[in-house]
PDB file of C-alpha atoms and ligand atoms in Angstrom:
ATOM      1  CA  MET J  18       9.843 -18.914  14.114  1.00  0.00           C
ATOM      2  CA  SER J  19      10.643 -15.466  15.451  1.00  0.00           C
ATOM      3  CA  ILE J  20       9.843 -12.221  13.659  1.00  0.00           C
ATOM      4  CA  ALA J  21      13.534 -11.863  12.811  1.00  0.00           C
ATOM      5  CA  ASP J  22      13.618 -15.397  11.355  1.00  0.00           C
ATOM      6  CA  ASN J  23      10.537 -14.702   9.269  1.00  0.00           C
ATOM      7  CA  LEU J  24      12.061 -11.515   7.897  1.00  0.00           C
ATOM      8  CA  LEU J  25      15.289 -13.296   7.074  1.00  0.00           C
ATOM      9  CA  LYS J  26      13.345 -15.895   5.138  1.00  0.00           C
ATOM     10  CA  TYR J  27      11.701 -13.163   3.055  1.00  0.00           C
ATOM     11  CA  LYS J  28      14.984 -11.360   2.569  1.00  0.00           C
ATOM     12  CA  LYS J  29      16.497 -14.537   1.113  1.00  0.00           C
ATOM     13  CA  GLU J  30      13.476 -15.245  -1.016  1.00  0.00           C
ATOM     14  CA  LEU J  31      13.412 -11.741  -2.467  1.00  0.00           C
ATOM     15  CA  GLU J  32      17.132 -11.611  -3.209  1.00  0.00           C
ATOM     16  CA  GLY J  33      17.666 -10.543  -6.803  1.00  0.00           C
ATOM     17  CA  GLU J  34      13.982  -9.700  -7.297  1.00  0.00           C
ATOM     18  CA  ASN J  35      12.809  -6.148  -7.816  1.00  0.00           C
ATOM     19  CA  VAL J  36      10.322  -6.508  -4.967  1.00  0.00           C
ATOM     20  CA  GLU J  37      10.029  -4.448  -1.789  1.00  0.00           C
ATOM     21  CA  LEU J  38       8.710  -6.065   1.390  1.00  0.00           C
ATOM     22  CA  ILE J  39       6.159  -4.010   3.328  1.00  0.00           C
ATOM     23  CA  ALA J  40       5.780  -5.445   6.835  1.00  0.00           C
ATOM     24  CA  VAL J  41       2.103  -5.081   7.697  1.00  0.00           C
ATOM     25  CA  SER J  42       2.146  -4.395  11.423  1.00  0.00           C
ATOM     26  CA  LYS J  43      -1.548  -3.598  12.007  1.00  0.00           C
ATOM     27  CA  TYR J  44      -2.810  -4.771  15.415  1.00  0.00           C
ATOM     28  CA  ASN J  45       0.764  -5.589  16.450  1.00  0.00           C
ATOM     29  CA  ASP J  46       2.286  -3.658  19.323  1.00  0.00           C
ATOM     30  CA  ALA J  47       5.386  -1.495  19.428  1.00  0.00           C
ATOM     31  CA  ALA J  48       7.518  -4.332  20.800  1.00  0.00           C
ATOM     32  CA  ALA J  49       6.776  -6.528  17.778  1.00  0.00           C
ATOM     33  CA  ILE J  50       7.549  -3.679  15.407  1.00  0.00           C
ATOM     34  CA  LEU J  51      10.800  -2.949  17.225  1.00  0.00           C
ATOM     35  CA  GLU J  52      11.770  -6.572  16.855  1.00  0.00           C
ATOM     36  CA  ALA J  53      11.307  -6.293  13.097  1.00  0.00           C
ATOM     37  CA  TYR J  54      13.129  -2.961  13.135  1.00  0.00           C
ATOM     38  CA  ALA J  55      16.081  -4.505  14.958  1.00  0.00           C
ATOM     39  CA  ALA J  56      16.196  -7.153  12.239  1.00  0.00           C
ATOM     40  CA  GLY J  57      16.586  -4.397   9.651  1.00  0.00           C
ATOM     41  CA  GLN J  58      13.018  -3.821   8.446  1.00  0.00           C
ATOM     42  CA  ARG J  59      12.254  -0.153   7.802  1.00  0.00           C
ATOM     43  CA  ILE J  60       8.986  -0.113   5.819  1.00  0.00           C
ATOM     44  CA  PHE J  61       5.779  -0.855   7.692  1.00  0.00           C
ATOM     45  CA  GLY J  62       2.148  -0.837   6.589  1.00  0.00           C
ATOM     46  CA  GLU J  63      -0.846   0.098   8.744  1.00  0.00           C
ATOM     47  CA  ASN J  64      -4.516   0.268   7.885  1.00  0.00           C
ATOM     48  CA  ILE J  65      -6.013   2.389  10.667  1.00  0.00           C
ATOM     49  CA  VAL J  66      -5.075   6.057  10.943  1.00  0.00           C
ATOM     50  CA  GLN J  67      -5.229   6.362  14.717  1.00  0.00           C
ATOM     51  CA  GLU J  68      -3.063   3.312  15.226  1.00  0.00           C
ATOM     52  CA  LEU J  69      -0.603   4.558  12.630  1.00  0.00           C
ATOM     53  CA  VAL J  70      -0.317   8.008  14.206  1.00  0.00           C
ATOM     54  CA  GLU J  71       0.325   6.599  17.676  1.00  0.00           C
ATOM     55  CA  LYS J  72       2.961   4.212  16.436  1.00  0.00           C
ATOM     56  CA  GLN J  73       4.683   6.812  14.293  1.00  0.00           C
ATOM     57  CA  ALA J  74       5.086   9.072  17.324  1.00  0.00           C
ATOM     58  CA  ALA J  75       6.393   6.311  19.559  1.00  0.00           C
ATOM     59  CA  LEU J  76       8.730   4.436  17.229  1.00  0.00           C
ATOM     60  CA  PRO J  77      12.044   5.262  15.479  1.00  0.00           C
ATOM     61  CA  GLN J  78      11.730   8.217  13.139  1.00  0.00           C
ATOM     62  CA  ASP J  79      13.491   6.582  10.210  1.00  0.00           C
ATOM     63  CA  ILE J  80      10.639   4.104   9.731  1.00  0.00           C
ATOM     64  CA  GLN J  81       8.796   4.613   6.448  1.00  0.00           C
ATOM     65  CA  TRP J  82       5.080   4.233   7.042  1.00  0.00           C
ATOM     66  CA  HIS J  83       2.638   3.166   4.342  1.00  0.00           C
ATOM     67  CA  LEU J  84      -1.090   3.517   4.738  1.00  0.00           C
ATOM     68  CA  ILE J  85      -2.718   0.450   3.180  1.00  0.00           C
ATOM     69  CA  GLY J  86      -6.305   0.768   4.435  1.00  0.00           C
ATOM     70  CA  HIS J  87      -9.234   2.953   3.470  1.00  0.00           C
ATOM     71  CA  LEU J  88      -8.559   6.614   4.253  1.00  0.00           C
ATOM     72  CA  GLN J  89     -11.361   9.027   5.132  1.00  0.00           C
ATOM     73  CA  THR J  90     -10.813  12.553   3.857  1.00  0.00           C
ATOM     74  CA  ASN J  91     -11.206  14.046   7.340  1.00  0.00           C
ATOM     75  CA  LYS J  92      -8.233  11.989   8.587  1.00  0.00           C
ATOM     76  CA  VAL J  93      -5.709  12.969   5.938  1.00  0.00           C
ATOM     77  CA  LYS J  94      -4.404  15.822   8.081  1.00  0.00           C
ATOM     78  CA  TYR J  95      -3.150  13.443  10.770  1.00  0.00           C
ATOM     79  CA  ILE J  96      -0.836  11.513   8.492  1.00  0.00           C
ATOM     80  CA  ALA J  97       0.163  14.208   5.994  1.00  0.00           C
ATOM     81  CA  PRO J  98       3.236  15.366   7.983  1.00  0.00           C
ATOM     82  CA  PHE J  99       4.994  12.006   7.831  1.00  0.00           C
ATOM     83  CA  ILE J 100       3.360   9.394   5.600  1.00  0.00           C
ATOM     84  CA  SER J 101       5.765   7.873   3.118  1.00  0.00           C
ATOM     85  CA  LEU J 102       3.222   6.282   0.754  1.00  0.00           C
ATOM     86  CA  VAL J 103      -0.579   6.218   0.690  1.00  0.00           C
ATOM     87  CA  GLN J 104      -1.310   2.926  -1.053  1.00  0.00           C
ATOM     88  CA  SER J 105      -5.072   3.188  -0.842  1.00  0.00           C
ATOM     89  CA  VAL J 106      -6.203   6.187  -2.873  1.00  0.00           C
ATOM     90  CA  ASP J 107      -9.671   5.284  -4.081  1.00  0.00           C
ATOM     91  CA  SER J 108     -11.172   8.604  -5.215  1.00  0.00           C
ATOM     92  CA  LEU J 109     -10.295  11.930  -6.785  1.00  0.00           C
ATOM     93  CA  LYS J 110     -11.768  13.651  -3.751  1.00  0.00           C
ATOM     94  CA  LEU J 111      -9.334  11.841  -1.460  1.00  0.00           C
ATOM     95  CA  LEU J 112      -6.407  12.616  -3.735  1.00  0.00           C
ATOM     96  CA  ALA J 113      -7.365  16.302  -3.685  1.00  0.00           C
ATOM     97  CA  GLU J 114      -7.420  16.269   0.097  1.00  0.00           C
ATOM     98  CA  ILE J 115      -3.993  14.614   0.255  1.00  0.00           C
ATOM     99  CA  ASP J 116      -2.681  17.230  -2.185  1.00  0.00           C
ATOM    100  CA  LYS J 117      -4.046  20.022  -0.005  1.00  0.00           C
ATOM    101  CA  HIS J 118      -2.517  18.725   3.218  1.00  0.00           C
ATOM    102  CA  ALA J 119       0.766  17.835   1.547  1.00  0.00           C
ATOM    103  CA  ALA J 120       0.999  21.473   0.427  1.00  0.00           C
ATOM    104  CA  LYS J 121       0.328  22.670   3.976  1.00  0.00           C
ATOM    105  CA  ASN J 122       3.206  20.489   5.110  1.00  0.00           C
ATOM    106  CA  LYS J 123       5.379  21.693   2.236  1.00  0.00           C
ATOM    107  CA  ARG J 124       5.914  18.219   0.859  1.00  0.00           C
ATOM    108  CA  VAL J 125       4.964  15.931  -1.993  1.00  0.00           C
ATOM    109  CA  ILE J 126       3.160  12.769  -0.930  1.00  0.00           C
ATOM    110  CA  ASP J 127       3.556   9.619  -3.000  1.00  0.00           C
ATOM    111  CA  CYS J 128       0.341   7.712  -3.657  1.00  0.00           C
ATOM    112  CA  LEU J 129      -0.839   4.524  -5.302  1.00  0.00           C
ATOM    113  CA  LEU J 130      -4.257   4.236  -6.873  1.00  0.00           C
ATOM    114  CA  GLN J 131      -6.092   1.313  -5.324  1.00  0.00           C
ATOM    115  CA  ILE J 132      -7.752  -0.709  -8.052  1.00  0.00           C
ATOM    116  CA  TYR J 133     -10.690  -2.950  -7.379  1.00  0.00           C
ATOM    117  CA  ILE J 134      -9.793  -6.414  -8.676  1.00  0.00           C
ATOM    118  CA  ALA J 135     -11.532  -8.793  -6.268  1.00  0.00           C
ATOM    119  CA  ASP J 136     -14.762 -10.540  -6.910  1.00  0.00           C
ATOM    120  CA  GLU J 137     -16.260  -9.191  -3.665  1.00  0.00           C
ATOM    121  CA  GLU J 138     -18.637  -6.449  -2.682  1.00  0.00           C
ATOM    122  CA  THR J 139     -16.773  -5.136   0.305  1.00  0.00           C
ATOM    123  CA  LYS J 140     -13.412  -4.039  -1.044  1.00  0.00           C
ATOM    124  CA  PHE J 141     -12.596  -0.411  -1.736  1.00  0.00           C
ATOM    125  CA  GLY J 142     -10.967   0.725  -4.934  1.00  0.00           C
ATOM    126  CA  LEU J 143     -11.396   2.289  -8.354  1.00  0.00           C
ATOM    127  CA  ASP J 144     -12.425   0.288 -11.376  1.00  0.00           C
ATOM    128  CA  HIS J 145     -10.479   0.668 -14.610  1.00  0.00           C
ATOM    129  CA  ALA J 146     -12.713   3.372 -16.067  1.00  0.00           C
ATOM    130  CA  GLU J 147     -12.659   5.398 -12.857  1.00  0.00           C
ATOM    131  CA  ALA J 148      -8.863   5.239 -12.672  1.00  0.00           C
ATOM    132  CA  ILE J 149      -8.536   6.491 -16.259  1.00  0.00           C
ATOM    133  CA  GLU J 150     -11.102   9.217 -15.632  1.00  0.00           C
ATOM    134  CA  LEU J 151      -9.171  10.373 -12.570  1.00  0.00           C
ATOM    135  CA  LEU J 152      -5.893  10.504 -14.487  1.00  0.00           C
ATOM    136  CA  ARG J 153      -7.512  12.524 -17.270  1.00  0.00           C
ATOM    137  CA  SER J 154      -9.229  15.019 -14.985  1.00  0.00           C
ATOM    138  CA  GLU J 155      -8.219  18.680 -14.948  1.00  0.00           C
ATOM    139  CA  GLU J 156      -8.309  18.585 -11.194  1.00  0.00           C
ATOM    140  CA  TYR J 157      -5.698  15.828 -10.975  1.00  0.00           C
ATOM    141  CA  LEU J 158      -3.501  17.466 -13.597  1.00  0.00           C
ATOM    142  CA  ALA J 159      -3.402  20.650 -11.519  1.00  0.00           C
ATOM    143  CA  MET J 160      -2.230  18.918  -8.328  1.00  0.00           C
ATOM    144  CA  LYS J 161       1.328  19.789  -7.365  1.00  0.00           C
ATOM    145  CA  ASN J 162       1.819  18.076  -4.026  1.00  0.00           C
ATOM    146  CA  ILE J 163       0.995  14.473  -4.799  1.00  0.00           C
ATOM    147  CA  ARG J 164       2.769  12.039  -7.052  1.00  0.00           C
ATOM    148  CA  ILE J 165       1.155   8.837  -8.281  1.00  0.00           C
ATOM    149  CA  THR J 166       3.850   6.182  -8.270  1.00  0.00           C
ATOM    150  CA  GLY J 167       1.789   3.121  -9.172  1.00  0.00           C
ATOM    151  CA  LEU J 168      -1.186   0.908  -8.465  1.00  0.00           C
ATOM    152  CA  MET J 169      -2.294  -1.317  -5.604  1.00  0.00           C
ATOM    153  CA  GLY J 170      -4.771  -4.175  -5.530  1.00  0.00           C
ATOM    154  CA  ILE J 171      -6.132  -6.793  -3.156  1.00  0.00           C
ATOM    155  CA  ALA J 172      -7.076 -10.159  -4.645  1.00  0.00           C
ATOM    156  CA  SER J 173     -10.203 -12.050  -3.608  1.00  0.00           C
ATOM    157  CA  ASN J 174     -10.082 -13.869  -0.296  1.00  0.00           C
ATOM    158  CA  HIS J 175     -10.045 -17.653  -0.386  1.00  0.00           C
ATOM    159  CA  ALA J 176     -10.060 -17.798  -4.173  1.00  0.00           C
ATOM    160  CA  GLU J 177      -8.748 -20.637  -6.322  1.00  0.00           C
ATOM    161  CA  GLU J 178      -5.219 -20.064  -7.517  1.00  0.00           C
ATOM    162  CA  LYS J 179      -6.413 -19.544 -11.081  1.00  0.00           C
ATOM    163  CA  GLN J 180      -8.713 -16.711 -10.071  1.00  0.00           C
ATOM    164  CA  THR J 181      -6.054 -14.983  -7.971  1.00  0.00           C
ATOM    165  CA  LYS J 182      -3.665 -15.247 -10.891  1.00  0.00           C
ATOM    166  CA  ASP J 183      -6.270 -13.740 -13.240  1.00  0.00           C
ATOM    167  CA  GLU J 184      -6.845 -10.861 -10.838  1.00  0.00           C
ATOM    168  CA  PHE J 185      -3.124 -10.117 -10.599  1.00  0.00           C
ATOM    169  CA  GLN J 186      -2.770 -10.316 -14.390  1.00  0.00           C
ATOM    170  CA  GLU J 187      -5.650  -7.908 -14.785  1.00  0.00           C
ATOM    171  CA  LEU J 188      -3.947  -5.424 -12.466  1.00  0.00           C
ATOM    172  CA  LYS J 189      -0.598  -5.825 -14.220  1.00  0.00           C
ATOM    173  CA  SER J 190      -2.088  -5.166 -17.635  1.00  0.00           C
ATOM    174  CA  LEU J 191      -3.916  -2.094 -16.346  1.00  0.00           C
ATOM    175  CA  PHE J 192      -0.608  -0.935 -14.844  1.00  0.00           C
ATOM    176  CA  ASP J 193       1.170  -1.406 -18.189  1.00  0.00           C
ATOM    177  CA  GLY J 194      -1.583   0.439 -20.047  1.00  0.00           C
ATOM    178  CA  ILE J 195      -1.591   3.371 -17.623  1.00  0.00           C
ATOM    179  CA  LYS J 196       2.201   3.528 -17.695  1.00  0.00           C
ATOM    180  CA  VAL J 197       2.212   3.883 -21.490  1.00  0.00           C
ATOM    181  CA  SER J 198      -0.723   6.275 -21.668  1.00  0.00           C
ATOM    182  CA  PHE J 199      -0.014   8.612 -18.758  1.00  0.00           C
ATOM    183  CA  PHE J 200       3.488   8.109 -17.319  1.00  0.00           C
ATOM    184  CA  ARG J 201       5.696   7.103 -20.226  1.00  0.00           C
ATOM    185  CA  LYS J 202       8.323   9.681 -19.354  1.00  0.00           C
ATOM    186  CA  GLU J 203       8.056   9.378 -15.588  1.00  0.00           C
ATOM    187  CA  ASP J 204      10.355   6.811 -14.037  1.00  0.00           C
ATOM    188  CA  SER J 205       8.670   7.367 -10.693  1.00  0.00           C
ATOM    189  CA  PHE J 206       5.549   5.511 -11.878  1.00  0.00           C
ATOM    190  CA  LYS J 207       6.862   2.020 -11.245  1.00  0.00           C
ATOM    191  CA  GLU J 208       5.121   0.372  -8.294  1.00  0.00           C
ATOM    192  CA  LEU J 209       2.674  -2.465  -8.514  1.00  0.00           C
ATOM    193  CA  SER J 210       1.642  -3.334  -4.973  1.00  0.00           C
ATOM    194  CA  MET J 211       0.046  -6.759  -4.938  1.00  0.00           C
ATOM    195  CA  GLY J 212       0.461  -9.900  -2.881  1.00  0.00           C
ATOM    196  CA  MET J 213      -0.080 -10.693   0.818  1.00  0.00           C
ATOM    197  CA  SER J 214       0.913 -13.625   3.062  1.00  0.00           C
ATOM    198  CA  GLY J 215      -1.274 -16.091   1.208  1.00  0.00           C
ATOM    199  CA  ASP J 216      -0.598 -15.067  -2.370  1.00  0.00           C
ATOM    200  CA  TYR J 217       2.678 -13.143  -2.562  1.00  0.00           C
ATOM    201  CA  LYS J 218       4.451 -15.820  -4.621  1.00  0.00           C
ATOM    202  CA  LEU J 219       1.822 -15.675  -7.329  1.00  0.00           C
ATOM    203  CA  ALA J 220       1.879 -11.881  -7.190  1.00  0.00           C
ATOM    204  CA  ILE J 221       5.642 -11.788  -7.755  1.00  0.00           C
ATOM    205  CA  GLU J 222       5.290 -14.158 -10.704  1.00  0.00           C
ATOM    206  CA  GLU J 223       2.743 -11.750 -12.162  1.00  0.00           C
ATOM    207  CA  GLY J 224       4.934  -8.675 -11.787  1.00  0.00           C
ATOM    208  CA  SER J 225       4.474  -7.305  -8.266  1.00  0.00           C
ATOM    209  CA  THR J 226       7.078  -4.790  -7.064  1.00  0.00           C
ATOM    210  CA  MET J 227       5.714  -4.487  -3.519  1.00  0.00           C
ATOM    211  CA  ILE J 228       4.323  -7.219  -1.331  1.00  0.00           C
ATOM    212  CA  ARG J 229       2.358  -6.428   1.822  1.00  0.00           C
ATOM    213  CA  VAL J 230       2.978  -9.194   4.323  1.00  0.00           C
ATOM    214  CA  GLY J 231       1.480  -9.299   7.806  1.00  0.00           C
ATOM    215  CA  SER J 232       0.717 -12.668   9.365  1.00  0.00           C
ATOM    216  CA  ASN J 233       3.669 -14.473   7.755  1.00  0.00           C
ATOM    217  CA  ILE J 234       5.968 -12.074   9.594  1.00  0.00           C
ATOM    218  CA  PHE J 235       4.166 -11.256  12.844  1.00  0.00           C
ATOM    219  CA  GLY J 236       2.103 -14.406  13.278  1.00  0.00           C
ATOM    220  CA  ALA J 237      -1.675 -14.648  13.203  1.00  0.00           C
ATOM    221  CA  ARG J 238      -3.279 -11.445  14.465  1.00  0.00           C
ATOM    222  CA  LYS J 239      -4.971 -12.033  17.804  1.00  0.00           C
ATOM    223  CA  ILE J 240      -5.745  -8.546  19.008  1.00  0.00           C
ATOM    224  CA  LYS J 241      -8.420  -6.731  17.076  1.00  0.00           C
ATOM    225  CA  HIS J 242      -7.926  -3.401  18.791  1.00  0.00           C
ATOM    226  CA  TYR J 243      -4.491  -2.031  19.238  1.00  0.00           C
ATOM    227  CA  LYS J 244      -3.740  -0.138  22.434  1.00  0.00           C
ATOM    228  CA  ALA J 245      -0.583   1.929  22.702  1.00  0.00           C
TER     229      ALA J 245
HETATM  230  C1  PLP I  30      -3.857  -6.882   6.433  1.00  0.00           C
HETATM  231  C2  PLP I  30      -3.452  -6.508   5.063  1.00  0.00           C
HETATM  232  C3  PLP I  30      -2.360  -7.131   4.430  1.00  0.00           C
HETATM  233  C4  PLP I  30      -1.550  -8.238   5.065  1.00  0.00           C
HETATM  234  O1  PLP I  30      -2.299  -9.390   5.193  1.00  0.00           O
HETATM  235  P1  PLP I  30      -1.639 -10.794   5.613  1.00  0.00           P
HETATM  236  O2  PLP I  30      -2.550 -11.790   5.033  1.00  0.00           O
HETATM  237  O3  PLP I  30      -1.617 -10.802   7.090  1.00  0.00           O
HETATM  238  O4  PLP I  30      -0.278 -10.834   5.015  1.00  0.00           O
HETATM  239  C5  PLP I  30      -2.014  -6.692   3.169  1.00  0.00           C
HETATM  240  N1  PLP I  30      -2.692  -5.709   2.542  1.00  0.00           N
HETATM  241  C6  PLP I  30      -3.735  -5.107   3.106  1.00  0.00           C
HETATM  242  C7  PLP I  30      -4.455  -4.030   2.351  1.00  0.00           C
HETATM  243  C8  PLP I  30      -4.165  -5.477   4.378  1.00  0.00           C
HETATM  244  O5  PLP I  30      -5.223  -4.864   4.933  1.00  0.00           O
END
């Protein structure tokens, strides 16, 4: 199936659901992204800053770019002028840096807190206590140029369905708790980004509002290093 066919399939599947499709285009070249763009897709996710910056410059300016991979504080400045959503905020220090560069660019940058839900050592993210601590901190409360619009999580790789479901439920209940405790009056806190090619159906059942789908749209990733 072509990229356009794959997107159409998702469009049909998501009809009537309150779920946004983020096309994860990492390692895919500009031609593949343009194919998705021509089929109507406007939101793309990338996980490497350099790749994201090159693509943003080369591709249509009405694309909304999401950063979904770990962000080093010294790279925030490169994406601050244009990034639509940073899905992978995993520390107060990073959030402070985003706030600073958003101010320099005279904008407010939307962010999701990445929550660690997988049963693996290697994944980035905050645990529950760290997320609450961040939201309670004076430093966060003083920030004027970021807006936290929800949470993001990555489930364990190759897990049994039951475990994946548990991980998504854990994230959803944390989301509900944080919503009530910190964002009751803010409609903008509404995104729960969970679900990828292998587990998006389960994620939607458990309350996802954003799925991040790469290989199901673009095919299996062959290139490991993108060259513009
Ligand atoms: C690569 C990636 C995805 C997409 O993965 P697929 O399995 O190809 O759909 C989603 N989220 C994050 C954080 C990723 O790094």
